Short mmCIF file of C-alpha atoms and ligand atoms in Angstrom, two decimals:
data_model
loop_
_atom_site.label_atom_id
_atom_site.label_comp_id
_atom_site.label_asym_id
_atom_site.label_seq_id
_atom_site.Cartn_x
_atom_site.Cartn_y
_atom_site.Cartn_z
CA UNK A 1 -9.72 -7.25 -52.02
CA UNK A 2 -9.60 -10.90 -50.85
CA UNK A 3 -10.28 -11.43 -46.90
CA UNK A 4 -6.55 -11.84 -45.48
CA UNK A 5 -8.22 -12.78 -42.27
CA UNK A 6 -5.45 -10.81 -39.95
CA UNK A 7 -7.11 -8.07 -39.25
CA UNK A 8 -6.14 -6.36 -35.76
CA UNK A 9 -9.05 -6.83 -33.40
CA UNK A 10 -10.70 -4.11 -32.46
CA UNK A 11 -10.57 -3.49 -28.84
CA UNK A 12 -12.67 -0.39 -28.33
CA UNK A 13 -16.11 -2.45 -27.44
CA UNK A 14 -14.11 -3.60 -23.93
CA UNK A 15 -12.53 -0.39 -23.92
CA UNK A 16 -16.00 1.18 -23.55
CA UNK A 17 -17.47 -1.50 -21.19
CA UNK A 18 -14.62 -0.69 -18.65
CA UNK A 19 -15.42 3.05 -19.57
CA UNK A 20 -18.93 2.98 -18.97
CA UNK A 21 -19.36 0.40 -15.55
CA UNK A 22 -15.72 2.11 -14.12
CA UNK A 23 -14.07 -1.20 -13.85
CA UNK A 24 -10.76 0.30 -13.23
CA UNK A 25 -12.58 1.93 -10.44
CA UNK A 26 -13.87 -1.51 -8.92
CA UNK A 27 -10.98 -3.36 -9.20
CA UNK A 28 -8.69 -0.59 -7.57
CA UNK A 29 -11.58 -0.65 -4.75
CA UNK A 30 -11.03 -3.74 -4.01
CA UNK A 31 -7.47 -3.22 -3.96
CA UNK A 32 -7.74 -0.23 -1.21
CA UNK A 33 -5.01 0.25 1.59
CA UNK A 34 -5.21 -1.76 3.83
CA UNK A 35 -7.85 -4.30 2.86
CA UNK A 36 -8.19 -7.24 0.61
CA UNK A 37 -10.81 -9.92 -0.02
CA UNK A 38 -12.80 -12.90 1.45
CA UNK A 39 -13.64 -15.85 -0.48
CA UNK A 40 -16.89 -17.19 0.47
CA UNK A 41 -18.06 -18.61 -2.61
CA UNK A 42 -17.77 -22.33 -1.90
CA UNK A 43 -19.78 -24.58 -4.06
CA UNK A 44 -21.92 -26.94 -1.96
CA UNK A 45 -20.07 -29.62 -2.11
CA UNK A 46 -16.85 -28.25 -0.92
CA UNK A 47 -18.77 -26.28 2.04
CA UNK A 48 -20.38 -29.46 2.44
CA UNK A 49 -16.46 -31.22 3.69
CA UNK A 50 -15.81 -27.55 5.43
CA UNK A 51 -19.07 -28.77 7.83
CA UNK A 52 -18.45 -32.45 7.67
CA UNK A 53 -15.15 -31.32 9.77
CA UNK A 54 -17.73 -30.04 12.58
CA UNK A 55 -19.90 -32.87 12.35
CA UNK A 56 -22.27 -30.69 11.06
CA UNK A 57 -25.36 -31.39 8.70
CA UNK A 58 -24.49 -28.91 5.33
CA UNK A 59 -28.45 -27.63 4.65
CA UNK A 60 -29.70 -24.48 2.93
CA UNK A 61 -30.45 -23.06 6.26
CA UNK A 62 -26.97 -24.04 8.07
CA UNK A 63 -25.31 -22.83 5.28
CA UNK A 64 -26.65 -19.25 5.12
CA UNK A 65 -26.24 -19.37 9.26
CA UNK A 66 -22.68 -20.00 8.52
CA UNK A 67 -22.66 -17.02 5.77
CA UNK A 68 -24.53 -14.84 8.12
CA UNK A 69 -22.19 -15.06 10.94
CA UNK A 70 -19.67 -13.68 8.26
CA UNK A 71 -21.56 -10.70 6.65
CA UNK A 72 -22.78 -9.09 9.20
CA UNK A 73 -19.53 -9.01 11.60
CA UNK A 74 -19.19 -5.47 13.14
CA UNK A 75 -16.61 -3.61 11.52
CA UNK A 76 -15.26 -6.06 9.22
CA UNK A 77 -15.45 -3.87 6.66
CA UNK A 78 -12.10 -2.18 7.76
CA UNK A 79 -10.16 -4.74 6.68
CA UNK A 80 -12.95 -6.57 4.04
CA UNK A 81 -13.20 -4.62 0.57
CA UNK A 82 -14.79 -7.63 -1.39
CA UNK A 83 -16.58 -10.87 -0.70
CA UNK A 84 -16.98 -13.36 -3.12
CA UNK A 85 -20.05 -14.97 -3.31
CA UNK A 86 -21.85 -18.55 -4.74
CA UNK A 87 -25.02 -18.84 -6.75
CA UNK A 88 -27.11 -19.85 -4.10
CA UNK A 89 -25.67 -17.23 -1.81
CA UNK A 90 -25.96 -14.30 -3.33
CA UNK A 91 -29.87 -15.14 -3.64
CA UNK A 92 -29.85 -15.67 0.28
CA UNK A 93 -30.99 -13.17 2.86
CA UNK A 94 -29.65 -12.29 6.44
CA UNK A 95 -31.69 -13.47 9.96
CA UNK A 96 -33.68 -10.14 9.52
CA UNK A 97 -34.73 -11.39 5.89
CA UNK A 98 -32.38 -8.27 4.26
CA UNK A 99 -30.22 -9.95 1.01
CA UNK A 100 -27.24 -10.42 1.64
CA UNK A 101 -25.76 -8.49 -1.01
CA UNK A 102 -27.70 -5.41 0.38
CA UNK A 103 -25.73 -5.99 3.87
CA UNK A 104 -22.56 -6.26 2.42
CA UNK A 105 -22.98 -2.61 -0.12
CA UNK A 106 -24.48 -0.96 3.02
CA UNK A 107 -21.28 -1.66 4.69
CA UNK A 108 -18.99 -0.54 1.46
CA UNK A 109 -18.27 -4.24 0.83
CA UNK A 110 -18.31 -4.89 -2.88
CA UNK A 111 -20.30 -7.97 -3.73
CA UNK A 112 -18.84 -10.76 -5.96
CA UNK A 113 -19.60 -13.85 -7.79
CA UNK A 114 -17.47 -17.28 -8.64
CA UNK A 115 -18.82 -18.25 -12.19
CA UNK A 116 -17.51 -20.84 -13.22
CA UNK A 117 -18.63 -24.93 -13.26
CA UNK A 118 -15.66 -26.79 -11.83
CA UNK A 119 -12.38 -28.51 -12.55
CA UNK A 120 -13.60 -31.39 -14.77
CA UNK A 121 -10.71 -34.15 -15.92
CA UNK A 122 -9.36 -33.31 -19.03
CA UNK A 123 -10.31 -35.43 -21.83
CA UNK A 124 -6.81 -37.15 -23.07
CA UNK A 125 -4.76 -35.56 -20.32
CA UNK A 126 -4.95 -38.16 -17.15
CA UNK A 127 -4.29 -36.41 -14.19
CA UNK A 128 -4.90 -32.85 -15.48
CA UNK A 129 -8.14 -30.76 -15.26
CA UNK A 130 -10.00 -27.99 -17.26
CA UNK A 131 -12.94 -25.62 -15.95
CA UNK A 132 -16.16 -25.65 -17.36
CA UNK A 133 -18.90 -23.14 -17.54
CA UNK A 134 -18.57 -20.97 -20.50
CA UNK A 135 -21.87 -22.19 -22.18
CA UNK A 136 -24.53 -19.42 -21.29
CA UNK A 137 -22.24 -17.37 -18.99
CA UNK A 138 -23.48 -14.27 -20.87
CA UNK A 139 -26.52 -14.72 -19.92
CA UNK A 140 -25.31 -15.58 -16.35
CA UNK A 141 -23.62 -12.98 -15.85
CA UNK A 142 -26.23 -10.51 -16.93
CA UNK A 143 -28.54 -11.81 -13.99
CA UNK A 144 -25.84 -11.63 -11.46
CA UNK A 145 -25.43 -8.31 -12.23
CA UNK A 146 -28.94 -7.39 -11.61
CA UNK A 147 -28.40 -9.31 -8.44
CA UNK A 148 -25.86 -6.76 -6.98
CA UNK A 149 -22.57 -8.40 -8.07
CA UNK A 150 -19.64 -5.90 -9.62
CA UNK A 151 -17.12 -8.80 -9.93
CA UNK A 152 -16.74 -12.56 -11.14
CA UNK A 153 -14.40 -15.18 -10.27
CA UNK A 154 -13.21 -18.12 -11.95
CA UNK A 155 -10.71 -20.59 -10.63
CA UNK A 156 -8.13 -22.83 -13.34
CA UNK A 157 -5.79 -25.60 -11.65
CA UNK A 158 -2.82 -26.73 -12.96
CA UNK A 159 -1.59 -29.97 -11.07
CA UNK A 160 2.12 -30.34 -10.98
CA UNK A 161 3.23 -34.31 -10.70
CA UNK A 162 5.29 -36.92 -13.07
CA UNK A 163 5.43 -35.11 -16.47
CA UNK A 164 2.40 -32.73 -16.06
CA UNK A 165 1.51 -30.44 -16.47
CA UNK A 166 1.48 -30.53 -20.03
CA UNK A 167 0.94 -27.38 -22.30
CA UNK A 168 -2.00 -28.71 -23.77
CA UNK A 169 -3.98 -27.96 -20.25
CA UNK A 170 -1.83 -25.07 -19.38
CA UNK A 171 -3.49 -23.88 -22.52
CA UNK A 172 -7.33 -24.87 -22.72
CA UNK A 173 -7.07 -22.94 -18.86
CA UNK A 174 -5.58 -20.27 -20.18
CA UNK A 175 -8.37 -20.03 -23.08
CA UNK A 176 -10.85 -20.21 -20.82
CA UNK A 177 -10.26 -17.73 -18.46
CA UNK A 178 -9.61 -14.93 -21.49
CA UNK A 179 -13.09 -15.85 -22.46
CA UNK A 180 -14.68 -15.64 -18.75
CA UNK A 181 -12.48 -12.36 -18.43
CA UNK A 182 -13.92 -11.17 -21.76
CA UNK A 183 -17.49 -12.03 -21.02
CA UNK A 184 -17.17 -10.04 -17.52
CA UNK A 185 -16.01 -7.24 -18.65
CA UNK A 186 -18.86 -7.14 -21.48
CA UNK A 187 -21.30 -7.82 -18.67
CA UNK A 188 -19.96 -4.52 -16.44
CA UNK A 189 -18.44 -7.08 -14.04
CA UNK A 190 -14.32 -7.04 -13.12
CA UNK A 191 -13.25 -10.55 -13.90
CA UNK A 192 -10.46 -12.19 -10.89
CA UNK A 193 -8.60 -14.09 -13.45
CA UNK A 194 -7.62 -17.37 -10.87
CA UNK A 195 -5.17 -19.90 -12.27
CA UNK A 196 -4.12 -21.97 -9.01
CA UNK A 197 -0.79 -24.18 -9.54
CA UNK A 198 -1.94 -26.53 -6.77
CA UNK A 199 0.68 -27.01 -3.64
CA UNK A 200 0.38 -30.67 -3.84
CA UNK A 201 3.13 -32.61 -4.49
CA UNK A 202 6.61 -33.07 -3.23
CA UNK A 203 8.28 -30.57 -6.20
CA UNK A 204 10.46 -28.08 -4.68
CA UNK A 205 10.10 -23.89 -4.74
CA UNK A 206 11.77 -23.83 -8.33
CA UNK A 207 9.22 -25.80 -9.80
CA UNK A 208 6.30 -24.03 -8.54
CA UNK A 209 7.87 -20.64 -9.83
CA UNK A 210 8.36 -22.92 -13.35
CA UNK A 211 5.23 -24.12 -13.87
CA UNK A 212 3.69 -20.92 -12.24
CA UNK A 213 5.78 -18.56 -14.71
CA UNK A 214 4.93 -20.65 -17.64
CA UNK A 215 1.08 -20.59 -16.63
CA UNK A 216 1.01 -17.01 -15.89
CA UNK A 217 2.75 -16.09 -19.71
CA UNK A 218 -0.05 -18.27 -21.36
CA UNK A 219 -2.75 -16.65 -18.94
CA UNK A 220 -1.88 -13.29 -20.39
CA UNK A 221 -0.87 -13.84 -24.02
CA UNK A 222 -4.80 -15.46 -23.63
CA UNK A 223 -6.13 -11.95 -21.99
CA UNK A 224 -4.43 -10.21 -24.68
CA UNK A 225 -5.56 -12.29 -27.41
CA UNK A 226 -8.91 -11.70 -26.42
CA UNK A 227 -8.65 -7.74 -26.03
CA UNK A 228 -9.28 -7.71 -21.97
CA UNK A 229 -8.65 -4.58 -20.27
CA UNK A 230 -5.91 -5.46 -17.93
CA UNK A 231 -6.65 -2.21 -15.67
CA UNK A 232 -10.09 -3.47 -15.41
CA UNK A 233 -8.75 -6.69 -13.79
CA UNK A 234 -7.55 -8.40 -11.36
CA UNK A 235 -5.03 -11.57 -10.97
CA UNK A 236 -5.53 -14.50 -7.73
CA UNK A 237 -2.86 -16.59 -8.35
CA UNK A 238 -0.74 -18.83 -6.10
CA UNK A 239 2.27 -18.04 -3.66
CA UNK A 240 5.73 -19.63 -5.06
CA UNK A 241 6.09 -22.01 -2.17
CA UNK A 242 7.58 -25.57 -1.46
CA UNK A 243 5.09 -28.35 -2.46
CA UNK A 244 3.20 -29.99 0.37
CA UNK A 245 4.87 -32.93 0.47
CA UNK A 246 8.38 -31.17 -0.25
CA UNK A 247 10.71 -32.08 2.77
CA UNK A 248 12.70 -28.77 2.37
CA UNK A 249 10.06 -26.34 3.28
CA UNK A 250 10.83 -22.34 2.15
CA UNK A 251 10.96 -19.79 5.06
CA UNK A 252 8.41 -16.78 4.45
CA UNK A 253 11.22 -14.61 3.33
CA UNK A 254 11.94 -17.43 0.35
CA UNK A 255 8.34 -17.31 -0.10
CA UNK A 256 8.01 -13.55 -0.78
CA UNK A 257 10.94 -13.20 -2.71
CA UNK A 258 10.60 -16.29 -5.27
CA UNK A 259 6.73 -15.02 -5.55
CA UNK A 260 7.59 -11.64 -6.08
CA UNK A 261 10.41 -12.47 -8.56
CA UNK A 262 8.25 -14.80 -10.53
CA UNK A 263 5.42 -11.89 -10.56
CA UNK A 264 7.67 -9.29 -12.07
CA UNK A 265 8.46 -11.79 -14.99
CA UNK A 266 4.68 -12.38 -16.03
CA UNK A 267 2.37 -10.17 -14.47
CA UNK A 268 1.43 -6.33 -16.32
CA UNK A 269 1.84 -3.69 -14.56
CA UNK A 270 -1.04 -2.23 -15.87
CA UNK A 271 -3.37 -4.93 -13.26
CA UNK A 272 -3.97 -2.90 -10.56
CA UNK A 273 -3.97 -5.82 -8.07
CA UNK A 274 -3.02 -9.71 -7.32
CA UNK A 275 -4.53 -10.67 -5.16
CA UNK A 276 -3.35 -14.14 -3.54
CA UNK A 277 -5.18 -17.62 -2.55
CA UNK A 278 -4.60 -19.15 0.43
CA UNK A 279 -4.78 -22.67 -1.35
CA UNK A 280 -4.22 -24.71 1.95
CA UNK A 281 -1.32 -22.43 3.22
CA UNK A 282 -2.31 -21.85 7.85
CA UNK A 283 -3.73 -18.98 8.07
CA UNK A 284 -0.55 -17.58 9.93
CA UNK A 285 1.54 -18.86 7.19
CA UNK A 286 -0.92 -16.83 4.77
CA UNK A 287 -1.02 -14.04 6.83
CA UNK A 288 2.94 -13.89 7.35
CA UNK A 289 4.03 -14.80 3.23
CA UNK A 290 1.89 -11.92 2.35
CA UNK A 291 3.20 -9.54 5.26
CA UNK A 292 7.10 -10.41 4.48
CA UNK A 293 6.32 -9.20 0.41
CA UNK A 294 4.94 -6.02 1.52
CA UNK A 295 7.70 -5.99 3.80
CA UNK A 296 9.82 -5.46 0.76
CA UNK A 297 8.96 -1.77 -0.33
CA UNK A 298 6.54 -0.88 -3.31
CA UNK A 299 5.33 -3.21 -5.85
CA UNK A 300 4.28 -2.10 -9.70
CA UNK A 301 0.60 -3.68 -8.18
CA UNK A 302 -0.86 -4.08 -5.10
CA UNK A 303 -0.58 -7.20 -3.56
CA UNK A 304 -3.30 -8.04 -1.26
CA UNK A 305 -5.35 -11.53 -0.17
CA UNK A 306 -8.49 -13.35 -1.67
CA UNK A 307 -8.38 -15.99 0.77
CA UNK A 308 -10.91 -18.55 2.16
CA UNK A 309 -9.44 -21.44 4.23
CA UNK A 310 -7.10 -19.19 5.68
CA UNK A 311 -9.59 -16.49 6.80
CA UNK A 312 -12.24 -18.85 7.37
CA UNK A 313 -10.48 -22.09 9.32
CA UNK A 314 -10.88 -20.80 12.51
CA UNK A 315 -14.09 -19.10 12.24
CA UNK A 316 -15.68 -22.82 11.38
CA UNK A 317 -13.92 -24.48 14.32
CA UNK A 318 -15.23 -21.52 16.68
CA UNK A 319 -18.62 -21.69 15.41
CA UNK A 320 -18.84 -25.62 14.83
CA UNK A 321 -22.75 -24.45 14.41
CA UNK A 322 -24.13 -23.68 17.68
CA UNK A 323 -25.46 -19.97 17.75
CA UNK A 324 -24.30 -19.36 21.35
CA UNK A 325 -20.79 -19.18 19.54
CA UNK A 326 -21.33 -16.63 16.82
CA UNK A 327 -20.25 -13.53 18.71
CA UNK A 328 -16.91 -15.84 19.43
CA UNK A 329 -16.66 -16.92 16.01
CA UNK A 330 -17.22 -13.61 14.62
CA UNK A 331 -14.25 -12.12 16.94
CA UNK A 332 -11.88 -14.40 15.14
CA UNK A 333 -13.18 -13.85 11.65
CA UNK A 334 -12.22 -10.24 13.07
CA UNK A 335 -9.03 -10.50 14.06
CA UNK A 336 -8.28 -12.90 10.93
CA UNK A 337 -9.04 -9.91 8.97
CA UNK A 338 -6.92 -7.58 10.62
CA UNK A 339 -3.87 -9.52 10.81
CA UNK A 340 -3.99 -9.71 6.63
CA UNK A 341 -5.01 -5.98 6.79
CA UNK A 342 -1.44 -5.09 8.35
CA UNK A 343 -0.40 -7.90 6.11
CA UNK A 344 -1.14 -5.42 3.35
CA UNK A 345 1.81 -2.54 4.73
CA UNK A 346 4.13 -5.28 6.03
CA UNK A 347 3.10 -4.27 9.51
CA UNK A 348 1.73 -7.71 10.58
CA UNK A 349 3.57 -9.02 14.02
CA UNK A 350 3.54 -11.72 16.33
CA UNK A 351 1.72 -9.54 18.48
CA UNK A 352 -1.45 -8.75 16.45
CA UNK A 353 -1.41 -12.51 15.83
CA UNK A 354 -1.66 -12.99 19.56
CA UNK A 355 -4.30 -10.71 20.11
CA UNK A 356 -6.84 -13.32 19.38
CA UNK A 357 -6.44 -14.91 22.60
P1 13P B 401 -8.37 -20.61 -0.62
O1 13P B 401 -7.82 -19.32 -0.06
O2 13P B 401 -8.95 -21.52 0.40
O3 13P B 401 -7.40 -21.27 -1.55
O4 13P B 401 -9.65 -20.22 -1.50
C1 13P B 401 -9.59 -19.16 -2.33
C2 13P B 401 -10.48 -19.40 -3.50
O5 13P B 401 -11.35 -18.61 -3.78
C3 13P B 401 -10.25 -20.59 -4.32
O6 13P B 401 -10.95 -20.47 -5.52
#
């Protein structure tokens, strides 16, 4: 018999994976009532702009301060089911030398990982970028497991501007995050599949849903193609909003119903969760674009928050480094947390928001 080469794949070997390490389990964790996720996993250059903003010097030591203040806030944990971590974090320890991945799993806080390399230009394709880091990510993710970490992130962008994006990235981003999904899931590990359609630009609503539709379909033909478990995942993608530079700006009820709209087009409803960036939303606007969905009734998923500007803005301007403001800063990463919390049952209000104060 001559070698057709169309034989069905066979997905049991993910099947089993997600069997054996209960990935549906994980991801539905981190999807609990009431609770979503914070993003902590900036590389050291971008935390490095985050403390330039404070005038402060970006070391190893300032930078686990600065993660400190955030792990161990009392009670965050209500609110906080999942942190995601960077590679030199999640080898750091708290002030009292415990690792910080042991904090957060003491408090029921599933620790995370981003994997990936970067957005690196893509060759050809001016104006457009591809992630790197698939070379050795087995092997990667094998040792962050054995560091504590149950779940990987990796982050795509898709830029919209004059005539991009083009397919061709929409693509190689969407090939690359089936194979870091893949990979995870082989590893024990629930892959947060992140394509971000940037808000920059001055495109209106409809073209974010567009070019967010269109990325989302290739995303998951890609996840198919490649045999991931969808109930072993999760999806961060963007909000359908107004570009930045958009004068007509869409109201949070616009928001949440051209998001939720585009969603139901592309998204499975076998994912247990999306759960949203912030991608340089306020944190109030975050908060409220995410309240006003859940506002809506039931969803075939959970929707729920994997932010990190808008849980972390301002914690950093609170702290701006000294010590003698941790117990400040740590009462607004608090409260920043809570308002997303009641974000997740639509029962956010201008109220809660002015608790802070
Ligand atoms: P923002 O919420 O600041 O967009 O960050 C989320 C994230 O993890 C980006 O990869």
């Amino acid at each position: 018999m001559p070698d057709t080469g169309l034989k069905t794949m066979d997905r049991r070997p993910l099947m089993e994976a997600v069997v054996q390490y209960k990935l549906d389990t994980v991801a539905q964790s981190l999807v609990a009532e009431g609770k979503g996720i914070l993003a902590a996993d900036e590389s050291t250059g971008t935390i490095k702009k985050r403390f330039d903003a404070i005038k402060l010097e970006s070391s190893e030591e300032s930078r686990r301060a600065y993660r400190d203040l955030l792990f161990t806030t009392a009670d965050v944990e209500t609110y906080i089911s999942g942190v995601i971590l960077y590679d030199e974090t999640i080898r750091q320890s708290a002030s009292d030398r415990t690792p910080f991945t042991q904090i957060l799993s003491k408090k029921g806080i599933v620790p995370g990982i981003k994997v990936d390399q970067g957005a690196k230009n893509l060759a050809g394709f001016p104006g457009e970028k591809v992630t790197e880091g698939l070379d050795g990510l087995r092997e990667q993710l094998k040792q962050y497991r054995d560091l504590g970490a149950r779940f990987t992130k990796w982050r795509a962008v898709i830029t919209i501007g004059e005539g991009i994006p083009s397919r061709t990235c929409i693509h190689a981003n969407a090939h690359a995050l089936a194979r870091f999904a893949a990979l995870s899931q082989e590893a024990g590990l629930v892959p947060i599949v992140e394509p971000e359609v940037l808000m920059d630009g001055d495109h209106d609503i409809q073209r974010c849903a567009e070019v967010t539709e269109a990325t989302l379909q290739a995303v998951f033909t890609g996840l198919h193609a490649h045999g991931v478990v969808l109930e072993g995942s999760l999806l961060k993608p963007n909000m359908i909003i107004s570009g930045k530079a958009c004068r007509e700006q869409a109201s949070a009820s616009e928001v949440a119903e051209a998001t939720v709209r585009s969603l139901m087009r592309s998204v499975p409803s076998a994912v247990p969760g999306i759960v949203f960036l912030s991608g340089g939303q306020t944190p109030e606007q975050a908060t409220e674009n995410l309240n006003e969905m859940n506002a809506m009734g039931r969803h075939p998923w959970e929707l729920s928050f994997s932010y990190g500007r808008a849980l972390q803005e301002p914690v950093i301007r609170t702290w701006m480094g000294k010590p003698a403001n941790v117990p400040a800063a740590q009462q607004s990463f608090y409260h920043r947390a809570k308002c997303n919390g009641a974000a997740r049952s639509g029962t956010y209000t201008r109220e809660l928001e002015a608790e802070a104060a």
